[in-house]
Amino acid sequence: MCEEHGTESALGRLGAQRTGPPRCCKPAEARRAVERAVTERCRATHTDCDEEALGDALLVATELTTNAILHGGGVTDFRVDVLGTGVRVSVSDRSDRLPVTRPSPDPRRRHRVGGHGWPIVCRLARDVRVSELPAGGKCITAVVAFR
């Protein structure tokens, strides 16, 4: 997982409940939802938006939804919450498999395409948790801190 980043796996420990249809399914929709949530919060609180943190949150949402589509059997739920200290993005999918970080070069030292999304999420988020869902699948929640 993201051990070097202080990430904790909560599989089997947290009973995150995700029901109903997904609020978005595609990475572009996830990005729009994050941007809308952050912009609305900044407008409501009359504060300047942290553009760097917003960019990080957009990338995290994109990577998590892309990984759910490519490796998790599709997005089953998407949630975004703007907290006082950052943006929380949660993406659920159908797979029980934990995300893994693969080494970049193959044994012949050639770089392969792909495999960069999970390390990006781990670098940009201050907290990443994986929760097993009662009906199967998992929810990955990442919090990107405001600066």
Short mmCIF file of C-alpha atoms in Angstrom, two decimals:
data_model
loop_
_atom_site.label_atom_id
_atom_site.label_comp_id
_atom_site.label_asym_id
_atom_site.label_seq_id
_atom_site.Cartn_x
_atom_site.Cartn_y
_atom_site.Cartn_z
CA MET A 1 0.00 0.00 0.00
CA CYS A 2 1.41 3.43 0.84
CA GLU A 3 3.50 2.40 3.85
CA GLU A 4 6.14 5.01 3.30
CA HIS A 5 3.41 7.64 3.32
CA GLY A 6 1.80 6.62 6.60
CA THR A 7 -1.24 5.10 4.93
CA GLU A 8 -3.33 2.75 6.96
CA SER A 9 -5.38 -0.12 5.57
CA ALA A 10 -8.72 -0.40 7.25
CA LEU A 11 -9.91 -3.50 5.42
CA GLY A 12 -12.03 -5.57 7.71
CA ARG A 13 -11.98 -2.87 10.40
CA LEU A 14 -14.18 -0.09 9.12
CA GLY A 15 -17.73 -0.79 8.05
CA ALA A 16 -18.10 1.99 5.51
CA GLN A 17 -21.61 1.99 4.14
CA ARG A 18 -22.05 2.96 0.49
CA THR A 19 -25.48 2.48 -1.00
CA GLY A 20 -27.37 3.75 -3.99
CA PRO A 21 -26.16 4.57 -7.49
CA PRO A 22 -22.78 6.19 -8.04
CA ARG A 23 -22.76 9.97 -8.09
CA CYS A 24 -20.30 9.86 -10.94
CA CYS A 25 -18.63 7.16 -12.90
CA LYS A 26 -15.97 8.74 -15.10
CA PRO A 27 -12.77 10.56 -14.13
CA ALA A 28 -13.94 13.79 -15.81
CA GLU A 29 -17.16 13.71 -13.77
CA ALA A 30 -15.18 13.13 -10.59
CA ARG A 31 -12.98 16.13 -11.38
CA ARG A 32 -16.03 18.34 -11.98
CA ALA A 33 -17.60 17.20 -8.70
CA VAL A 34 -14.41 17.99 -6.73
CA GLU A 35 -13.99 21.37 -8.40
CA ARG A 36 -17.64 22.27 -7.80
CA ALA A 37 -17.52 21.21 -4.11
CA VAL A 38 -14.33 23.18 -3.39
CA THR A 39 -15.49 26.26 -5.32
CA GLU A 40 -18.88 26.28 -3.57
CA ARG A 41 -17.21 25.94 -0.16
CA CYS A 42 -14.80 28.81 -0.88
CA ARG A 43 -17.67 30.98 -2.09
CA ALA A 44 -19.83 30.15 0.95
CA THR A 45 -17.03 30.83 3.43
CA HIS A 46 -15.71 33.89 1.54
CA THR A 47 -12.20 32.42 1.42
CA ASP A 48 -9.66 32.12 -1.35
CA CYS A 49 -9.40 28.65 -2.84
CA ASP A 50 -6.09 26.86 -2.41
CA GLU A 51 -5.41 26.25 -6.11
CA GLU A 52 -2.51 23.88 -5.45
CA ALA A 53 -4.55 21.71 -3.09
CA LEU A 54 -7.46 21.81 -5.54
CA GLY A 55 -5.15 20.59 -8.32
CA ASP A 56 -3.90 17.78 -6.09
CA ALA A 57 -7.48 16.79 -5.17
CA LEU A 58 -8.46 16.79 -8.86
CA LEU A 59 -5.56 14.47 -9.68
CA VAL A 60 -6.36 12.16 -6.75
CA ALA A 61 -10.02 11.93 -7.83
CA THR A 62 -8.96 11.20 -11.40
CA GLU A 63 -6.51 8.47 -10.37
CA LEU A 64 -8.91 6.79 -7.93
CA THR A 65 -11.79 6.69 -10.42
CA THR A 66 -9.51 5.52 -13.24
CA ASN A 67 -8.13 2.73 -11.04
CA ALA A 68 -11.65 1.69 -10.02
CA ILE A 69 -12.61 1.45 -13.68
CA LEU A 70 -9.44 -0.35 -14.82
CA HIS A 71 -8.81 -2.64 -11.84
CA GLY A 72 -11.89 -2.63 -9.60
CA GLY A 73 -14.79 -3.59 -11.85
CA GLY A 74 -16.11 -0.03 -12.09
CA VAL A 75 -17.06 2.82 -9.76
CA THR A 76 -19.96 1.90 -7.47
CA ASP A 77 -19.96 5.13 -5.46
CA PHE A 78 -18.16 8.47 -5.41
CA ARG A 79 -18.20 11.08 -2.66
CA VAL A 80 -16.39 14.35 -2.10
CA ASP A 81 -16.46 16.39 1.10
CA VAL A 82 -14.71 19.67 1.77
CA LEU A 83 -13.43 19.70 5.34
CA GLY A 84 -11.96 22.61 7.24
CA THR A 85 -8.49 21.23 6.58
CA GLY A 86 -8.82 19.71 3.13
CA VAL A 87 -10.78 17.72 0.58
CA ARG A 88 -11.89 14.11 1.19
CA VAL A 89 -12.46 11.99 -1.92
CA SER A 90 -13.99 8.50 -1.59
CA VAL A 91 -14.29 6.05 -4.47
CA SER A 92 -15.90 2.62 -4.12
CA ASP A 93 -15.56 -0.27 -6.54
CA ARG A 94 -16.50 -3.95 -6.85
CA SER A 95 -13.08 -5.48 -6.14
CA ASP A 96 -11.83 -6.75 -2.78
CA ARG A 97 -8.22 -6.57 -4.00
CA LEU A 98 -5.98 -4.01 -2.32
CA PRO A 99 -4.14 -1.48 -4.48
CA VAL A 100 -0.47 -2.25 -4.99
CA THR A 101 2.59 -0.27 -5.98
CA ARG A 102 4.60 -1.95 -8.70
CA PRO A 103 8.22 -1.15 -9.39
CA SER A 104 8.64 1.09 -12.45
CA PRO A 105 11.33 -0.72 -14.43
CA ASP A 106 11.04 -4.33 -15.47
CA PRO A 107 14.00 -6.71 -14.87
CA ARG A 108 15.65 -5.47 -18.07
CA ARG A 109 15.40 -1.88 -16.73
CA ARG A 110 12.78 -0.83 -19.29
CA HIS A 111 10.03 1.42 -18.01
CA ARG A 112 6.51 0.15 -18.43
CA VAL A 113 3.39 2.12 -19.22
CA GLY A 114 0.94 2.59 -16.34
CA GLY A 115 1.24 1.79 -12.68
CA HIS A 116 1.73 5.40 -11.61
CA GLY A 117 -1.74 6.24 -10.26
CA TRP A 118 -1.54 4.63 -6.82
CA PRO A 119 1.87 6.15 -6.00
CA ILE A 120 0.53 9.55 -7.08
CA VAL A 121 -2.44 9.20 -4.71
CA CYS A 122 -0.11 8.16 -1.89
CA ARG A 123 2.18 11.15 -2.47
CA LEU A 124 -0.53 13.80 -2.74
CA ALA A 125 -2.90 12.69 0.03
CA ARG A 126 -2.08 13.18 3.70
CA ASP A 127 -4.29 10.22 4.63
CA VAL A 128 -5.38 7.22 2.54
CA ARG A 129 -7.65 4.48 3.86
CA VAL A 130 -9.06 1.35 2.28
CA SER A 131 -12.31 0.04 3.74
CA GLU A 132 -14.00 -3.26 3.02
CA LEU A 133 -17.65 -2.84 2.08
CA PRO A 134 -20.30 -5.11 3.68
CA ALA A 135 -21.74 -6.16 0.31
CA GLY A 136 -18.28 -6.75 -1.21
CA GLY A 137 -15.82 -4.45 -2.85
CA LYS A 138 -13.89 -1.63 -1.23
CA CYS A 139 -13.91 2.09 -0.66
CA ILE A 140 -10.70 4.10 -0.93
CA THR A 141 -10.76 7.43 0.85
CA ALA A 142 -8.00 10.01 0.40
CA VAL A 143 -7.70 13.38 2.11
CA VAL A 144 -5.78 16.16 0.37
CA ALA A 145 -4.79 18.88 2.83
CA PHE A 146 -5.22 22.59 2.25
CA ARG A 147 -1.98 24.50 2.67
#
